[in-house]
Coordinates of C-alpha atoms in Angstrom, one line a residue:
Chain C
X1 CA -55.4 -180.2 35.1
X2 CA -53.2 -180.5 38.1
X3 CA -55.1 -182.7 40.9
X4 CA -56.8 -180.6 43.6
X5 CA -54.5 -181.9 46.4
X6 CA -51.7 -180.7 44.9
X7 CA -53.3 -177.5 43.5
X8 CA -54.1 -176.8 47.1
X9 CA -50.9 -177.0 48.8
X10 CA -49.1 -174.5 46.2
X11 CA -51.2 -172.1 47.0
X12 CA -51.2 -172.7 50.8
X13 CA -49.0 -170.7 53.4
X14 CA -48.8 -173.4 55.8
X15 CA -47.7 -175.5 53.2
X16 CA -45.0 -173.1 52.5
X17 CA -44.2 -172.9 56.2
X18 CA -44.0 -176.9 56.7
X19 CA -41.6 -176.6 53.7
X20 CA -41.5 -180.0 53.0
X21 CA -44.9 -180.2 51.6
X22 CA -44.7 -178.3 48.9
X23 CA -40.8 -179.5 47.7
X24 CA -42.6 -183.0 47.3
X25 CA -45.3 -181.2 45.6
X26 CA -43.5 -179.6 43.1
X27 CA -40.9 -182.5 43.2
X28 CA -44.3 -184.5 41.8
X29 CA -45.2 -181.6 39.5
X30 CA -41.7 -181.7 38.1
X31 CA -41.5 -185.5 37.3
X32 CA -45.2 -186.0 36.4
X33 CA -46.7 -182.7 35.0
X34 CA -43.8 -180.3 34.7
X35 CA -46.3 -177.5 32.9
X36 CA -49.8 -178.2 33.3
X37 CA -52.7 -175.6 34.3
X38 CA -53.8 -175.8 38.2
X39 CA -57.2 -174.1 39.3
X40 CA -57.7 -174.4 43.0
X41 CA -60.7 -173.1 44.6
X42 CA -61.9 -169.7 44.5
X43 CA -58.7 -169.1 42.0
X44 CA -58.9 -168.6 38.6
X45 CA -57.2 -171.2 36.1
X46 CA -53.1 -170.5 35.5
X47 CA -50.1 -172.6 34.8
X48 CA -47.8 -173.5 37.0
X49 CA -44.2 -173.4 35.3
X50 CA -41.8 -175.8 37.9
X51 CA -38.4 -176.4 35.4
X52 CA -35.7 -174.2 36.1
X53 CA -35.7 -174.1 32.0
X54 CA -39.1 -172.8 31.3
X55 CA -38.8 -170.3 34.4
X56 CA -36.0 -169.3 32.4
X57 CA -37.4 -168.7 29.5
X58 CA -40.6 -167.0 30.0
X59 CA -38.6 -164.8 32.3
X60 CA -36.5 -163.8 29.3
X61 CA -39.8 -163.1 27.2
X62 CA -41.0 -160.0 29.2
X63 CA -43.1 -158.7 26.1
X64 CA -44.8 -162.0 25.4
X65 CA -45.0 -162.7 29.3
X66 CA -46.2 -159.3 31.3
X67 CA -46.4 -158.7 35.0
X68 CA -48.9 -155.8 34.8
X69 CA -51.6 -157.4 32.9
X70 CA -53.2 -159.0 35.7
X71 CA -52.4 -159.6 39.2
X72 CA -48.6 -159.9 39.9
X73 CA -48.9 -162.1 42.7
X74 CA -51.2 -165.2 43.6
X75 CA -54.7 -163.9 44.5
X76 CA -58.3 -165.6 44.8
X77 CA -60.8 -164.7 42.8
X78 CA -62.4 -163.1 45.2
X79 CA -59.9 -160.8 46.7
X80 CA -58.6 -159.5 43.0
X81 CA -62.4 -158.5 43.1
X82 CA -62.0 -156.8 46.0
X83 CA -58.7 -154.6 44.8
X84 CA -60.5 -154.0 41.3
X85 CA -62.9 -152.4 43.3
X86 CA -60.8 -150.6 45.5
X87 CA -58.7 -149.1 42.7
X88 CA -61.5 -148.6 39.9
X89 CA -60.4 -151.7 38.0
X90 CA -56.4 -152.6 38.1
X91 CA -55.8 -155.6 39.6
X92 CA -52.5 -154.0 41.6
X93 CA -52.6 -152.3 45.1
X94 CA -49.5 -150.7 44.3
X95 CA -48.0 -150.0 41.3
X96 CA -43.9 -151.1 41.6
X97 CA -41.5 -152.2 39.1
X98 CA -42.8 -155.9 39.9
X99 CA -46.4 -154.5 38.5
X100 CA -44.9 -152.6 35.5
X101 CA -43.9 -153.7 32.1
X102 CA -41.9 -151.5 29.8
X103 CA -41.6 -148.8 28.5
X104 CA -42.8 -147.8 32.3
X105 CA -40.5 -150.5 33.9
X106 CA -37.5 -149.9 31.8
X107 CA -37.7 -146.1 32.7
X108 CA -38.6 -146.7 36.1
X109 CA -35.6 -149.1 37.1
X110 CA -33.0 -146.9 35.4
X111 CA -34.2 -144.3 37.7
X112 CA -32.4 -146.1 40.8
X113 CA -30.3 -148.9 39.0
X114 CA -26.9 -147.2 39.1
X115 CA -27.2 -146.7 42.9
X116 CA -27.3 -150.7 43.1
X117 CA -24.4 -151.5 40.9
X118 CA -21.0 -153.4 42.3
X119 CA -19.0 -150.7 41.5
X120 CA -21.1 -148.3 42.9
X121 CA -22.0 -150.4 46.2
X122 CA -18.3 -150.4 46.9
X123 CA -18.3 -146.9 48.9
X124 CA -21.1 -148.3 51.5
X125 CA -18.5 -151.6 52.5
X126 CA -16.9 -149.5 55.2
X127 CA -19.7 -148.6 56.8
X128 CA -22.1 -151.9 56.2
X129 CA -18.8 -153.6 57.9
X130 CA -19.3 -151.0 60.9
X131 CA -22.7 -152.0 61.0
X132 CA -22.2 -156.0 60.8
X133 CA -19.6 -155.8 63.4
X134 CA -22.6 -154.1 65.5
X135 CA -24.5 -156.8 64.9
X136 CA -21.9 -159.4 65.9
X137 CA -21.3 -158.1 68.7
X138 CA -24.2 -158.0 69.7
X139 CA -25.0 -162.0 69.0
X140 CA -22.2 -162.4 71.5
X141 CA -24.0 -160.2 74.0
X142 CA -26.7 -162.8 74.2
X143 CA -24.2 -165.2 76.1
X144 CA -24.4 -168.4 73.8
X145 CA -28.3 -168.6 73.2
X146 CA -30.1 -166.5 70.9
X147 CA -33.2 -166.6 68.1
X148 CA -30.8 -165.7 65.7
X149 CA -33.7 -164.7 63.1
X150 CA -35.0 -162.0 65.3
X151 CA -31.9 -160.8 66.8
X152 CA -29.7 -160.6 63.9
X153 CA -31.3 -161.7 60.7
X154 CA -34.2 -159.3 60.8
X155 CA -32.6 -156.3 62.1
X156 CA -29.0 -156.4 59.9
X157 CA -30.5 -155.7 56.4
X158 CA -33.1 -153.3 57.8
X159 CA -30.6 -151.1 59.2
X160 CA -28.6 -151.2 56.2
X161 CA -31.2 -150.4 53.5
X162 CA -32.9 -147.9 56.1
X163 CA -29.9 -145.9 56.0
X164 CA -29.2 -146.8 51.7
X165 CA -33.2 -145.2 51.6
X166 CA -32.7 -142.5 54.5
X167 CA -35.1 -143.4 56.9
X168 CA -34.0 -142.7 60.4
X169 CA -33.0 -145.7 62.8
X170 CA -35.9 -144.7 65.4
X171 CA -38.6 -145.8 62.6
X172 CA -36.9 -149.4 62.0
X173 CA -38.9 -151.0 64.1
X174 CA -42.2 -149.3 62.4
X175 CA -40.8 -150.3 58.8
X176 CA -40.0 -154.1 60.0
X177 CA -43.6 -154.5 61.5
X178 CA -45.2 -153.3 58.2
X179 CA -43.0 -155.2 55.9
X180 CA -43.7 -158.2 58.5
X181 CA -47.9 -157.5 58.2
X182 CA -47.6 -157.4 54.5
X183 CA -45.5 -160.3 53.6
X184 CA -46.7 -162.4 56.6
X185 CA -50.9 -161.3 56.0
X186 CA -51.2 -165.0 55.9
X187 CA -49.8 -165.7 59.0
X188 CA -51.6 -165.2 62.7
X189 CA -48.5 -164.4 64.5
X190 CA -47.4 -161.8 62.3
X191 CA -50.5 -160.0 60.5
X192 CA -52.2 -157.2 61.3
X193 CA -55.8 -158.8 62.6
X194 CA -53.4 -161.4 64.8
X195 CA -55.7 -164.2 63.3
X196 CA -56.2 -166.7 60.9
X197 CA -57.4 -165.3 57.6
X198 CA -60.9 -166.6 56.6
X199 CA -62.4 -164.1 53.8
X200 CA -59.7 -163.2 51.6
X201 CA -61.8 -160.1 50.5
X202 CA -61.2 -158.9 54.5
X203 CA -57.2 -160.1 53.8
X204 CA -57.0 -157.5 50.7
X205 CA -58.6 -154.9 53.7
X206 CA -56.3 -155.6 55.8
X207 CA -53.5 -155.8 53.8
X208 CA -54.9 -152.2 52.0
X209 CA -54.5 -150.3 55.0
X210 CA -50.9 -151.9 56.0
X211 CA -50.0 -150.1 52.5
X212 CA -51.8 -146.8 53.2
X213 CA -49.5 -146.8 56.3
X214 CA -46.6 -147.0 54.8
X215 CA -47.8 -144.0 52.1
X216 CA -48.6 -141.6 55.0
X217 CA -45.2 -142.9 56.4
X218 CA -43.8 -141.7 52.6
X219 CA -45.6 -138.9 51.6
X220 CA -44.3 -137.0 54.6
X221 CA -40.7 -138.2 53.1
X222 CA -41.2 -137.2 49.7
X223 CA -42.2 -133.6 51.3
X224 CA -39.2 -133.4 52.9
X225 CA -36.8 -134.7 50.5
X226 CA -38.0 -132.1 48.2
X227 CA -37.7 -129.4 49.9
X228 CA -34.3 -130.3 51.2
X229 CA -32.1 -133.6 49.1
X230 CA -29.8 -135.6 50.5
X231 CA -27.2 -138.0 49.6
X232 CA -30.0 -140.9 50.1
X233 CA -32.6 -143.3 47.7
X234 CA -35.9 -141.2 48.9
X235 CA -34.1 -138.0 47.3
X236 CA -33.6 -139.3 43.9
X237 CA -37.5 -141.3 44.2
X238 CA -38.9 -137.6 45.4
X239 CA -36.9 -135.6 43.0
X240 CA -36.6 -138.2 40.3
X241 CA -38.1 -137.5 36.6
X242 CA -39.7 -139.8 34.0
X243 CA -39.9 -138.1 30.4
X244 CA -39.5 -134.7 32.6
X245 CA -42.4 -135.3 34.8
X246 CA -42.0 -136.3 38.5
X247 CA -42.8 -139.6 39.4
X248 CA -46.8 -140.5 39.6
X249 CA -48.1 -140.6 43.3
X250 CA -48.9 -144.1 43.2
X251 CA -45.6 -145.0 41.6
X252 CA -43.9 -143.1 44.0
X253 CA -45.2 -144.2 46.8
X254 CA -44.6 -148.2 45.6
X255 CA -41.1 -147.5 44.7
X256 CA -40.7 -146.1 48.4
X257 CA -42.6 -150.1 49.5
X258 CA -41.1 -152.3 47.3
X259 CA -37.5 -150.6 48.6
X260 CA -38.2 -150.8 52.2
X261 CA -40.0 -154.3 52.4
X262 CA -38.0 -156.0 49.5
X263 CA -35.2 -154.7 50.4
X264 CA -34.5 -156.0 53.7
X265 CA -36.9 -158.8 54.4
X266 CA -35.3 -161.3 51.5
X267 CA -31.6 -160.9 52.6
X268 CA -33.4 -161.9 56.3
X269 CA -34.8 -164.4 55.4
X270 CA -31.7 -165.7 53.8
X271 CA -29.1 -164.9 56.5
X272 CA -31.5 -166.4 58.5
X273 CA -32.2 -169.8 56.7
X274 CA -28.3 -169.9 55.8
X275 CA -27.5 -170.1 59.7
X276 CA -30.2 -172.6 59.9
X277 CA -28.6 -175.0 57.7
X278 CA -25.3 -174.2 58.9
X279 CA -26.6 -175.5 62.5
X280 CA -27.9 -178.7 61.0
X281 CA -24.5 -179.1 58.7
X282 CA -21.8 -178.6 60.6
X283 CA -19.7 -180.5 58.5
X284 CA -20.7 -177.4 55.5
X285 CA -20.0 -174.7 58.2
X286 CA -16.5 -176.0 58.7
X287 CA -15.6 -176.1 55.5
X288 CA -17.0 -172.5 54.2
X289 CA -14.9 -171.2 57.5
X290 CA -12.3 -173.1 57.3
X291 CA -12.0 -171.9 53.4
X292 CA -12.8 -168.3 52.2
X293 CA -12.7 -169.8 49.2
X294 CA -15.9 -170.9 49.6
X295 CA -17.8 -167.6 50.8
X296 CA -19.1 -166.4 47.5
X297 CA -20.2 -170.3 46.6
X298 CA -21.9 -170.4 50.1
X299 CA -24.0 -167.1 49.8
X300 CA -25.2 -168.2 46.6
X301 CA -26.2 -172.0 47.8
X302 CA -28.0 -169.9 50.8
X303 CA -30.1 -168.2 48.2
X304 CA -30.9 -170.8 46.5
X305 CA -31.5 -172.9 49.7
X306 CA -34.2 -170.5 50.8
X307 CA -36.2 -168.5 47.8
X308 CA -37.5 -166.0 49.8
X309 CA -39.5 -165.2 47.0
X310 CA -41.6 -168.0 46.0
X311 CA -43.2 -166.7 43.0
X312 CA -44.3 -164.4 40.9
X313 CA -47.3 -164.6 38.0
X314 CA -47.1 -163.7 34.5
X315 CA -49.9 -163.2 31.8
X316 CA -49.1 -163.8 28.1
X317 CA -50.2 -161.1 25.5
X318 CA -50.3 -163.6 22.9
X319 CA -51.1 -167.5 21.8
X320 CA -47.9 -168.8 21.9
X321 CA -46.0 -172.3 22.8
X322 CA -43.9 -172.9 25.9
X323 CA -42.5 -176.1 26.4
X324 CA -44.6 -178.1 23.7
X325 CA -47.8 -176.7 25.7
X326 CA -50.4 -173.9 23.9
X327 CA -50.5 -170.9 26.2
X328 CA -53.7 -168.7 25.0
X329 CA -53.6 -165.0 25.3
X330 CA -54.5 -163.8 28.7
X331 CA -53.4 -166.9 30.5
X332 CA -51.8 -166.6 33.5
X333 CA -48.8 -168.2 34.6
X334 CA -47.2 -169.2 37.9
X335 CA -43.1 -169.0 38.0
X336 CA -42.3 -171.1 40.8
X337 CA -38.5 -170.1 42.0
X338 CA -38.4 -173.1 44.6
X339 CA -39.2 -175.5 42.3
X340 CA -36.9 -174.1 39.4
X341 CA -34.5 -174.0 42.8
X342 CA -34.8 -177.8 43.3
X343 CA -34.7 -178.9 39.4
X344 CA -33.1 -182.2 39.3
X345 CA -32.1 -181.5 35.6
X346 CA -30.1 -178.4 36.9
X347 CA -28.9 -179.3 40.6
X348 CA -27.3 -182.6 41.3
X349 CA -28.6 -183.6 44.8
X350 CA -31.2 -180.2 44.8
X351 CA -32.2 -181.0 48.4
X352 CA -28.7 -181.0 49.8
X353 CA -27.3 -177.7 51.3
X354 CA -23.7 -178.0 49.7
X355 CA -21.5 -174.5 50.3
X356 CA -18.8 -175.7 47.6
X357 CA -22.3 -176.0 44.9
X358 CA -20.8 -175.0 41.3
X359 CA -21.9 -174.1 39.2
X360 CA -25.4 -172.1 40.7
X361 CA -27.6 -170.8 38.7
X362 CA -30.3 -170.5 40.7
X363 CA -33.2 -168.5 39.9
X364 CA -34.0 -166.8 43.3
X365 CA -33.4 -163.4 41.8
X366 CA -35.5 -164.0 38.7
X367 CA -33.9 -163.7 35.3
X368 CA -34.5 -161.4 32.3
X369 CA -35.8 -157.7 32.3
X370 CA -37.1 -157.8 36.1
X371 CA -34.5 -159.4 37.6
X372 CA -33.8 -158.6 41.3
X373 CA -32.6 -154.5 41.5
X374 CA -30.7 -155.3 44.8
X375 CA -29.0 -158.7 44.1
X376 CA -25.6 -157.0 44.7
X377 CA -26.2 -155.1 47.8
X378 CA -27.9 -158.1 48.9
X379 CA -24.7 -160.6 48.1
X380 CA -22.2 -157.9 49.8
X381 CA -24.7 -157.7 53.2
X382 CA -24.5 -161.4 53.5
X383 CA -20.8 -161.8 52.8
X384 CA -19.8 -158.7 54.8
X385 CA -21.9 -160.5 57.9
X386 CA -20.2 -163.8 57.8
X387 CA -16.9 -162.4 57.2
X388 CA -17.4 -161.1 60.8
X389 CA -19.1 -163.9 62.2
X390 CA -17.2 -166.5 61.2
X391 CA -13.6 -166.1 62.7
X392 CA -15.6 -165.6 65.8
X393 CA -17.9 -168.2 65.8
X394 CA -16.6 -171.3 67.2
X395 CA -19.5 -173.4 66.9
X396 CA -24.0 -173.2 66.1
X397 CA -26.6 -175.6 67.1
X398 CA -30.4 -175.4 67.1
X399 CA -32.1 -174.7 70.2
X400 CA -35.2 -175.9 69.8
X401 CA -37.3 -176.2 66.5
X402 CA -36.8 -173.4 63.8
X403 CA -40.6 -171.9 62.6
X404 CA -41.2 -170.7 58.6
X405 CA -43.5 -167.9 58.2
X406 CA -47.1 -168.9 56.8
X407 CA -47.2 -167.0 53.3
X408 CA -46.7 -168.3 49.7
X409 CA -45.5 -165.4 48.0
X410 CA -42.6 -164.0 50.1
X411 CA -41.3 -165.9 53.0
X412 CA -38.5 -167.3 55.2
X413 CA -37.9 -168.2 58.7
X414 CA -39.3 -166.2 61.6
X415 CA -37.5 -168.0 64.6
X416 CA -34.1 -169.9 64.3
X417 CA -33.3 -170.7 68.1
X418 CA -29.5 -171.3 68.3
X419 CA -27.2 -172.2 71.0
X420 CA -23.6 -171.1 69.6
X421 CA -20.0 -170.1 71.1
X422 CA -18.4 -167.3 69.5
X423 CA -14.6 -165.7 70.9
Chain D
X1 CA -20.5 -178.2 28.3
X2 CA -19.8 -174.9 26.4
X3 CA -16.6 -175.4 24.9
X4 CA -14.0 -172.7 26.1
X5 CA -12.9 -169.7 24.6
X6 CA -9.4 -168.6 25.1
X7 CA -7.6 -165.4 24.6
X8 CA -6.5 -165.1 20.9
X9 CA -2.5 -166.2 20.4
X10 CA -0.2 -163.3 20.1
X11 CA 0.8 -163.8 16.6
X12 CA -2.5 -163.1 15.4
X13 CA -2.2 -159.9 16.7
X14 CA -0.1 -157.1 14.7
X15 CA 0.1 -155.5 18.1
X16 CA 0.5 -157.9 20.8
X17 CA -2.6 -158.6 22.7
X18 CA -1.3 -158.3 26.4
X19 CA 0.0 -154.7 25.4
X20 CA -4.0 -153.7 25.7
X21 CA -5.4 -152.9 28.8
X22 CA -8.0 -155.3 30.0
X23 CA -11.0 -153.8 30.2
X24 CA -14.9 -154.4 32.2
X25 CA -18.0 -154.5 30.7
X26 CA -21.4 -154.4 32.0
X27 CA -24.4 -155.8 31.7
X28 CA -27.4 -152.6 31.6
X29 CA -30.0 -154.8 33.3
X30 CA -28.1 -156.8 36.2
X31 CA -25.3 -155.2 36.2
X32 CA -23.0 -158.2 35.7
X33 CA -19.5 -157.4 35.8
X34 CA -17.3 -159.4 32.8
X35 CA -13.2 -158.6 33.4
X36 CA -11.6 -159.5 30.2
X37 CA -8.7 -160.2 32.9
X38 CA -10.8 -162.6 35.2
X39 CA -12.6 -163.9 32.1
X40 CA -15.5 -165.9 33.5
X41 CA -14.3 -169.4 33.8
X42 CA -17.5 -170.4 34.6
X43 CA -19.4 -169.6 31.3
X44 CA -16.2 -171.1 29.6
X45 CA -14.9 -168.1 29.1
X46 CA -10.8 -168.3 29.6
X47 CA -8.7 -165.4 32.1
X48 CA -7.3 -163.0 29.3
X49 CA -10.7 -163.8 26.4
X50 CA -11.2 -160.4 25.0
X51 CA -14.9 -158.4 25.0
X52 CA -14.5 -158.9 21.0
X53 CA -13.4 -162.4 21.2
X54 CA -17.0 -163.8 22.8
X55 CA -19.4 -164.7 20.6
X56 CA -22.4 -162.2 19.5
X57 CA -25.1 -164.3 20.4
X58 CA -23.3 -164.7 24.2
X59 CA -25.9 -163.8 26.5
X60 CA -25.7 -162.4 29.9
X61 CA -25.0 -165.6 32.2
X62 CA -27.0 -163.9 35.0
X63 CA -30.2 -162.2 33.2
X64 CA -30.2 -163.7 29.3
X65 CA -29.6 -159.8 28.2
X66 CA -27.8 -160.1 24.3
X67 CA -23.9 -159.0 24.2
X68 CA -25.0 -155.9 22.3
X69 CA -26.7 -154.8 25.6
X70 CA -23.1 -154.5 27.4
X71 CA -21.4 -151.1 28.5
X72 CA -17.4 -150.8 28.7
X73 CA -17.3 -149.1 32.5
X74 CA -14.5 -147.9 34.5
X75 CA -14.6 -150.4 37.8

């Protein structure tokens, strides 16, 4: 059993936020007890899986490993309580393709996954271009000092897969401050109560009603997209048919959330954290500009620099063996993206930001049957964005110390203060 | 190290190789792209290495899916 310490700070969103503490964390877990079971207080027992290769290959396994069985995400005993009760037993608040396993989740992501392929993606370049150019020009507005999360990185992506959804511009702001409640519950600055969470069984409350919001905000969608389709994602979830039936409400309605949080706030947090390091590297941002070479190598280093996503919990259906360890049926397992991120056995110098880094196979995006829907669109907002920026951006310094969001399942930065020239 | 797999030689070939088009093929769950032009350099895979020429027990270098889960698409 993992040591309480180090049980504690895995699970803590300030930890997450200090960053540091939980890279030497896992950097311990890797070295000392690479696969070993971890049971903090008030959680239930799971392992925590921190090689890049055993990520990999539970991943891979999605019948032996399932996401729906129990809670898909971290929780305390006591709040999965709390949803069970609120739902009349499953241990999901929403049911997405992250809580699904197949044949629901294979049916489910086919529904949407041609929208999100390259070749597909390539009639939105034009007009994500318009829209990146908007947003550089609007940096350069700001006269040489911005916070370049909350100017740029927050709002680029969310006007991008607003429109990719068809959800008008004038309800951005709405669909930023609920994605920002629900990702950032843990965090005072950005949750819904504006304090620190205490009783996690009030957190799943709060965190209930930010999702009710956004299925009000829906519903009223899926009305209208009925009645009258359009060339947008919200048509083909309100019209869209699994073994001839419509959609179920609840699935629905999550396919809507996962789009509109997931969708946005993980490119954000990378652009953001990529223009962090860039600031504290300049040596790396004059090499990716002053080689195009480089871009695609770059984006990819930036996602594997940040994990947004910071994990994601399996349950196995069956006894089985991973990495010489018995897993029993019903276990639950902990997939730990920044820690298969920083393997040393994968990444030679894992803690330094390198935009030439090849190869990358970082595991931000997952791997196997659930891997991230939107990695393209993703890849072609970032590399669209610093195609603009970077002929015009002369030079980037931090302004003052950067601040992580509090949360250890998805997070990034929520201020990166910069003082820049751009031409 | 994978070793590398190169395009076949021409004489192998009753019809010379480089008179078919290359063609894409795509992975059903990510949506990887493989160009039998590009090849994937990479995953040791040579520019000009045909679909048929990779191995059958290839997997997906971005998701793990098996070759036999691949789609020839027009890009």
């Amino acid at each position: 059993m993992i040591a309480q310490d180090i049980a504690k700070t895995i699970v803590s969103p300030k930890a997450y936020a200090n960053g540091k503490q939980v890279d030497d964390a896992f950097a311990y877990l890797r070295r000392e007890a690479p696969l070993e079971q971890a049971q903090p207080e008030g959680y239930d027992p799971f392992w925590v899986v921190t090689r890049h290769a055993d990520i990999l290959a539970v991943e891979r396994q999605n019948d032996l490993f399932h996401n729906g069985d129990r809670s898909a995400t971290l929780t305390t005993k006591e709040a999965d309580r709390r949803v069970r009760e609120m739902t009349g037993g499953s241990p999901h608040l929403v049911r997405s393709l992250v809580q699904m396993d197949n044949p629901d989740h294979f049916n489910y992501r086919r529904l949407t996954q041609g929208e999100f392929l390259p070749q597909n993606l390539k009639r939105l370049e034009a007009r994500i271009r318009e829209i990146a150019k908007g947003f550089v020009d609007r940096m350069a507005d700001h006269g040489g000092r911005c916070d370049f999360a909350r100017d740029v990185a927050f709002l680029y992506p969310l006007h991008v897969i607003m429109e990719v959804i068809g959800v008008p511009e004038a309800d951005e702001p709405r669909m930023l401050k609920l994605t920002q409640e629900l990702f950032g519950s843990a965090d005072p600055e950005l949750n819904r109560s504006g304090e620190e969470i205490k009783d996690t069984s009030a957190s799943v409350d709060t965190i209930q009603s930010v999702v009710m919001d956004f299925m009000t905000y829906f519903n009223a969608v899926t009305d209208d997209r009925r009645k009258a389709p359009r060339n947008d994602i919200a048509s083909v979830i309100a019209n869209g048919k699994i073994n001839g039936e419509p959609l179920g409400y609840l699935e629905a309605m999550s396919y809507y959330i996962i789009a509109a949080t997931a969708g946005h706030d993980t490119t954000s947090s990378t652009t953001a954290g990529a223009l962090w390091a860039l600031a504290e590297n300049p040596d790396q941002l004059a090499r990716v500009k002053g080689d195009p070479s480089l871009m695609m190598s770059f984006i990819e280093e930036s996602i594997r620099w940040v994990t947004p996503v910071k994990h994601f919990m399996r349950t196995a259906t069956a006894d089985t063996e991973l990495a010489g360890k018995p897993i029993a049926k019903g276990d639950w397992l902990m997939l730990s993206y920044p820690s298969g991120n920083r393997d040393e056995a994968v990444f030679k110098d894992p803690f330094k930001f390198d935009v030439g880094r090849m190869p990358n196979k970082h595991v931000a995006f997952g791997y196997g049957a659930h891997v991230c829907l939107g990695q393209h669109l993703a890849r072609m907002e970032m590399r669209i964005l610093w195609e603009e920026l970077f002929p015009r951006l002369q030079s980037v310094e931090l302004d003052g110390t950067p601040k992580n969001m509090e949360a250890a399942f998805v997070c990034g930065p929520k201020s990166v203060p910069v003082r820049f020239k751009m031409n | 190290m994978r070793p590398e797999i190169g395009p076949r030689p021409l004489q192998d070939e009753l019809t010379p190789v480089s008179a078919e088009p290359y063609r894409f093929w795509q992975c059903r769950t990510c949506g990887y792209l493989y160009s039998e032009e590009a090849g994937d350099p990479m995953e040791g895979l040579a520019p000009g290495t045909r679909w048929r020429d990779i191995p059958d027990d290839w997997i997906c270098p971005m998701c793990g899916t098996p070759k036999a889960e691949f789609d020839m698409v027009e890009v």
